[in-house]
GROMACS .gro file of C-alpha atoms in nm:
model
  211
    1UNK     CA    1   0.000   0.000   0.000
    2UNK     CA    2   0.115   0.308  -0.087
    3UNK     CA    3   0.173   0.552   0.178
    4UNK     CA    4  -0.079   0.901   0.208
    5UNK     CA    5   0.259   1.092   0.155
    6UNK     CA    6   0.377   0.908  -0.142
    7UNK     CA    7  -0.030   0.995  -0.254
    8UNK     CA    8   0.027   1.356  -0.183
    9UNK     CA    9  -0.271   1.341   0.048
   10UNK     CA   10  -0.017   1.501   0.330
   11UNK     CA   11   0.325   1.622   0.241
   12UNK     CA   12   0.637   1.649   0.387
   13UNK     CA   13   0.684   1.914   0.654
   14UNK     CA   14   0.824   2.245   0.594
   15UNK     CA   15   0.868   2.323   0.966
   16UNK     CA   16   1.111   2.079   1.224
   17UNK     CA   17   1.239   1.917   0.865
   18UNK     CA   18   1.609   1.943   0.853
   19UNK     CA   19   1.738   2.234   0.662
   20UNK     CA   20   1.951   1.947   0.433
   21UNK     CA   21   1.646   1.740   0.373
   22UNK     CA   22   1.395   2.024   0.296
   23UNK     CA   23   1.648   2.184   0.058
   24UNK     CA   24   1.692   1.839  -0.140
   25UNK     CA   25   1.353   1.800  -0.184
   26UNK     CA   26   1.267   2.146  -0.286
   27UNK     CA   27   1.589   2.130  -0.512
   28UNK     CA   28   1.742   2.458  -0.388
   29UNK     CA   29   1.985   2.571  -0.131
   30UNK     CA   30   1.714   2.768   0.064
   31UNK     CA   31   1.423   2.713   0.151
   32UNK     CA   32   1.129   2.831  -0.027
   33UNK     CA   33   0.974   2.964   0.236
   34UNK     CA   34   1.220   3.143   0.408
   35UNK     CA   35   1.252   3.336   0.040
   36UNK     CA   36   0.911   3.421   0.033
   37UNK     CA   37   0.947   3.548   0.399
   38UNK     CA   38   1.249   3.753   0.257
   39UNK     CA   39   1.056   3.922  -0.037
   40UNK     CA   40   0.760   4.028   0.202
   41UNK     CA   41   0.973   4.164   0.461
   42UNK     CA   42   1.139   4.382   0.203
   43UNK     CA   43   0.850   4.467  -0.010
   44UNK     CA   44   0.628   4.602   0.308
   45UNK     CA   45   0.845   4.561   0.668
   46UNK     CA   46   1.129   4.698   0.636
   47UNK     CA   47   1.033   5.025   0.834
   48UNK     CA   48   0.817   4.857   1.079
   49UNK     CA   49   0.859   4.959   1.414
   50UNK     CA   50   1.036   4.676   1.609
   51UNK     CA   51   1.057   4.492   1.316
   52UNK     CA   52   1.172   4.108   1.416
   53UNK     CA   53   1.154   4.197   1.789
   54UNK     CA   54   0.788   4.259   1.838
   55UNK     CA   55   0.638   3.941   1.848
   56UNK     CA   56   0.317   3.842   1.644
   57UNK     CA   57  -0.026   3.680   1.706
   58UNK     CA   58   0.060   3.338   1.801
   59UNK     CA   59  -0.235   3.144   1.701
   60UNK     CA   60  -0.226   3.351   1.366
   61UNK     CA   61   0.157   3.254   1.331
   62UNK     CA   62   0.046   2.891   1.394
   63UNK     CA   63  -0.212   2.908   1.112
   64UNK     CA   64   0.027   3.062   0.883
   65UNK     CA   65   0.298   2.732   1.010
   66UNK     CA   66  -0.001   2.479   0.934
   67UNK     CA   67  -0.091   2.636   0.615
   68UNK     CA   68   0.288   2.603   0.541
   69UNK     CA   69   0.326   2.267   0.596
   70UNK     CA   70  -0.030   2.166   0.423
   71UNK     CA   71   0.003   2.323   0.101
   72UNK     CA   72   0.187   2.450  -0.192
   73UNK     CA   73   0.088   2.725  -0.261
   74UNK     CA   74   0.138   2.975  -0.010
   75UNK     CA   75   0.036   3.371  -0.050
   76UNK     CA   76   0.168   3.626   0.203
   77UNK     CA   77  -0.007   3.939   0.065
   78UNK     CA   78  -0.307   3.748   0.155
   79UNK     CA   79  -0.499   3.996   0.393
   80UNK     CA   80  -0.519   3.743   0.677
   81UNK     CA   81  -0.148   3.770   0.682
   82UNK     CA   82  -0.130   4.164   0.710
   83UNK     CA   83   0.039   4.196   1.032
   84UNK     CA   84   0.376   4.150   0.922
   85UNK     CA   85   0.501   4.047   1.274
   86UNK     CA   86   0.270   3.708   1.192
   87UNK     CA   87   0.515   3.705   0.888
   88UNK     CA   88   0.858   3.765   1.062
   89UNK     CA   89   0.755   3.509   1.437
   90UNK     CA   90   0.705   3.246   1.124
   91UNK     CA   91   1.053   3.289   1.013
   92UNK     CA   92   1.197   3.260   1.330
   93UNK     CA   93   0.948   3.020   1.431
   94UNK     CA   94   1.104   2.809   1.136
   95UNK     CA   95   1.487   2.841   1.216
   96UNK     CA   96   1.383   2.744   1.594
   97UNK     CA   97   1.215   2.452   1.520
   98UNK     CA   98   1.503   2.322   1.315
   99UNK     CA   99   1.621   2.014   1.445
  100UNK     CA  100   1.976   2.134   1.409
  101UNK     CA  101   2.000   2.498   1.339
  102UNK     CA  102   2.150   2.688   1.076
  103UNK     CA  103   2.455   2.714   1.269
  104UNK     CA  104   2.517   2.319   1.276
  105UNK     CA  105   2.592   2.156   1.615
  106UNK     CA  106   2.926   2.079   1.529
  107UNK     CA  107   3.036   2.417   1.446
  108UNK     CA  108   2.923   2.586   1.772
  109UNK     CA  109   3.200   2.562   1.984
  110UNK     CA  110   3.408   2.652   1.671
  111UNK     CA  111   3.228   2.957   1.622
  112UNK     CA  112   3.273   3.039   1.999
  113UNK     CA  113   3.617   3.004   2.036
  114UNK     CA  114   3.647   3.178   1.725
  115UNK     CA  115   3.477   3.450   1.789
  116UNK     CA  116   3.700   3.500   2.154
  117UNK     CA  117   3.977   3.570   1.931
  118UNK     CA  118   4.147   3.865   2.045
  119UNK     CA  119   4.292   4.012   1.782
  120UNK     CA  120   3.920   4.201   1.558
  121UNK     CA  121   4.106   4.093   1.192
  122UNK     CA  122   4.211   3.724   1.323
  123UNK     CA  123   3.863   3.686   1.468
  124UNK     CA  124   3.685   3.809   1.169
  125UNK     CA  125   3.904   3.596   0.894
  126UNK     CA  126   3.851   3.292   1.152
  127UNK     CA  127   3.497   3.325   1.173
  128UNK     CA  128   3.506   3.358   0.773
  129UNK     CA  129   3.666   3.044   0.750
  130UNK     CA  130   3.422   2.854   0.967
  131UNK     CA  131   3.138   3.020   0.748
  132UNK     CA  132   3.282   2.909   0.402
  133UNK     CA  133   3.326   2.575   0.530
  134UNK     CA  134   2.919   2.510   0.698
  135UNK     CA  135   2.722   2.295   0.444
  136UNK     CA  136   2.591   2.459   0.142
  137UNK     CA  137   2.224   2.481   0.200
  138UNK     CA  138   2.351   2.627   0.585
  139UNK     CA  139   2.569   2.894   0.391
  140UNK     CA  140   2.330   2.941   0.091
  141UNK     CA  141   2.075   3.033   0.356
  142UNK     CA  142   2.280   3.242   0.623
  143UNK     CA  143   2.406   3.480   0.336
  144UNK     CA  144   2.020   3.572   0.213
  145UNK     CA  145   1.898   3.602   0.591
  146UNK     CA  146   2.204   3.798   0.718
  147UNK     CA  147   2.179   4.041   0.350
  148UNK     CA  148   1.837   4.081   0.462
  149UNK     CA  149   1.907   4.202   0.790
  150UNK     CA  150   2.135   4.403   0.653
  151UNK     CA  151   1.841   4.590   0.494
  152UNK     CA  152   1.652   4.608   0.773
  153UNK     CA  153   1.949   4.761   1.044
  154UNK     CA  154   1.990   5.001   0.729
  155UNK     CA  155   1.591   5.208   0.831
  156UNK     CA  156   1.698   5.169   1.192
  157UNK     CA  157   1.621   5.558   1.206
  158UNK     CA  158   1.253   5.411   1.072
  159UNK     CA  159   1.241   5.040   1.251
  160UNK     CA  160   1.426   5.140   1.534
  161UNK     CA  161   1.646   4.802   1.482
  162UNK     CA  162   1.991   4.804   1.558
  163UNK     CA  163   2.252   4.581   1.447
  164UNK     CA  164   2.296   4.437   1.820
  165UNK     CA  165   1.908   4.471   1.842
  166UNK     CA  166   1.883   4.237   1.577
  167UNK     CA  167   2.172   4.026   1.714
  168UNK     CA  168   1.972   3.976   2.037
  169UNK     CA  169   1.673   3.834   1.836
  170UNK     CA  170   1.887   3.652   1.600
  171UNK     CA  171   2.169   3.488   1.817
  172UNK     CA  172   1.942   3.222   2.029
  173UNK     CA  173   1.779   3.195   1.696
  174UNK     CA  174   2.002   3.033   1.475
  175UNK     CA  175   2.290   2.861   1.692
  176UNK     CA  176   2.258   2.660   1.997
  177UNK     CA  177   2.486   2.416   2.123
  178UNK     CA  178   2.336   2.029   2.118
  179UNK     CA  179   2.331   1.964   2.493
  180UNK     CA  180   2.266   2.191   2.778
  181UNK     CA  181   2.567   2.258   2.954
  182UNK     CA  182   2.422   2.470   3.213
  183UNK     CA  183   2.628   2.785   3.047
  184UNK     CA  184   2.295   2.913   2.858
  185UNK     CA  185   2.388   3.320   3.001
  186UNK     CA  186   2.757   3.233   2.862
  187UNK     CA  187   2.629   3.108   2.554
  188UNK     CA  188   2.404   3.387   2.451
  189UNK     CA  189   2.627   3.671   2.465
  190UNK     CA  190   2.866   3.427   2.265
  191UNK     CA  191   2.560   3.403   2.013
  192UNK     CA  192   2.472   3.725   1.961
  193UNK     CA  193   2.827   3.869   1.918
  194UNK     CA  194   2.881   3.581   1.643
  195UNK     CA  195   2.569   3.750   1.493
  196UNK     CA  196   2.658   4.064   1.496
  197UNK     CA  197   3.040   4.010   1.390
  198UNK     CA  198   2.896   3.828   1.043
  199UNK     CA  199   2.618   4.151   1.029
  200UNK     CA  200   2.895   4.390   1.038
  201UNK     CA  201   3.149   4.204   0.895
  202UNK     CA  202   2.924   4.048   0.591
  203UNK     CA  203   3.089   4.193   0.309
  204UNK     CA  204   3.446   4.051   0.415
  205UNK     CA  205   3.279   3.725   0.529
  206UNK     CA  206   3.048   3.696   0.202
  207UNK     CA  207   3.196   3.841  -0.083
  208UNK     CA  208   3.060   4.136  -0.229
  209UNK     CA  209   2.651   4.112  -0.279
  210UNK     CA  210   2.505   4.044  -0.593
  211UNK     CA  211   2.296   4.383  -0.591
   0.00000   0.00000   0.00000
């Protein structure tokens, strides 16, 4: 018997689907729906006050997830979407619910010892070794969303977003280490300073952008 997935009567998961295996089956490097988050951000959020901090309507954000994961056709200028804080707590929602976030488990303490480098040049060139070495879909995916940010700490004077604003947000976000050491208050200010190094530093760490 064939299975209901293999049917198409209920797909694959979008959301807690490992960034490798999502990517394969989508045949891409990034997701489709963090894209589409991307494009709506920048075509109506990027001066939103708070942008990425202020949180969203849960149980709309949890529609939006379920819609996600039940269908292929999604539409974010839908009005039911308007709020775009429903749009930006599904993003993050996403990279949380990774089962190993875009920073891979085996590059955190890299990226932490890296980033305690003394010397700003040596710390910068080691943390843009670390970065051209993380799995393609992982880089592929951490260039658009940290380009993206860059857009949005450009209208801080609008948004009111920071680059270490958004490195709060984003740090817990997209690296945590695989096993509770008890050192979670160590580990965030680690996290958010290996944010906001790339953020600042994205050009050198990147390449120049495409735009």
């Amino acid at each position: 018997m064939k299975t209901l997935q293999e049917k198409g009567i209920i797909r694959d998961q979008v959301f807690g689907c490992h960034l490798a295996t999502l990517c394969k089956r989508e045949e891409t490097t990034i997701p489709n729906f963090v894209r589409q988050c991307l494009k709506n951000v920048e075509e109506r959020g990027l001066e939103a006050d708070g942008i990425y901090r202020v949180s969203g309507n849960l149980a709309t954000i949890q529609k939006l997830r379920f819609l996600v994961d039940q269908e292929e056709k999604l539409n974010l200028d839908d009005s039911q979407w308007e709020d775009i804080h429903v749009v930006t707590g599904a993003l993050k929602m996403f990279f949380r619910e990774l089962p190993e976030p875009l920073f891979p488990f085996c590059f955190f303490e890299l990226f932490v010892e890296a980033i305690k480098t003394q010397d700003y040049q040596q710390r910068v060139q080691s943390i843009k070794k670390l970065v051209s070495q993380l799995p393609k879909p992982n880089h592929d995916t951490m260039k658009v969303l940290f380009r993206h940010l860059q857009k949005i700490i450009a209208k801080a004077s609008e948004n009111l977003m920071s680059t270490q604003g958004i490195s709060i947000v984003f740090g817990p976000t997209l690296l945590w280490p695989q096993f509770d050491t008890g050192n979670m208050a160590v580990h965030m200010v680690y996290q958010n300073q290996i944010v906001e190094l790339i953020l600042t530093e994205y050009s050198e760490i990147f390449g120049p952008t495409d735009e």
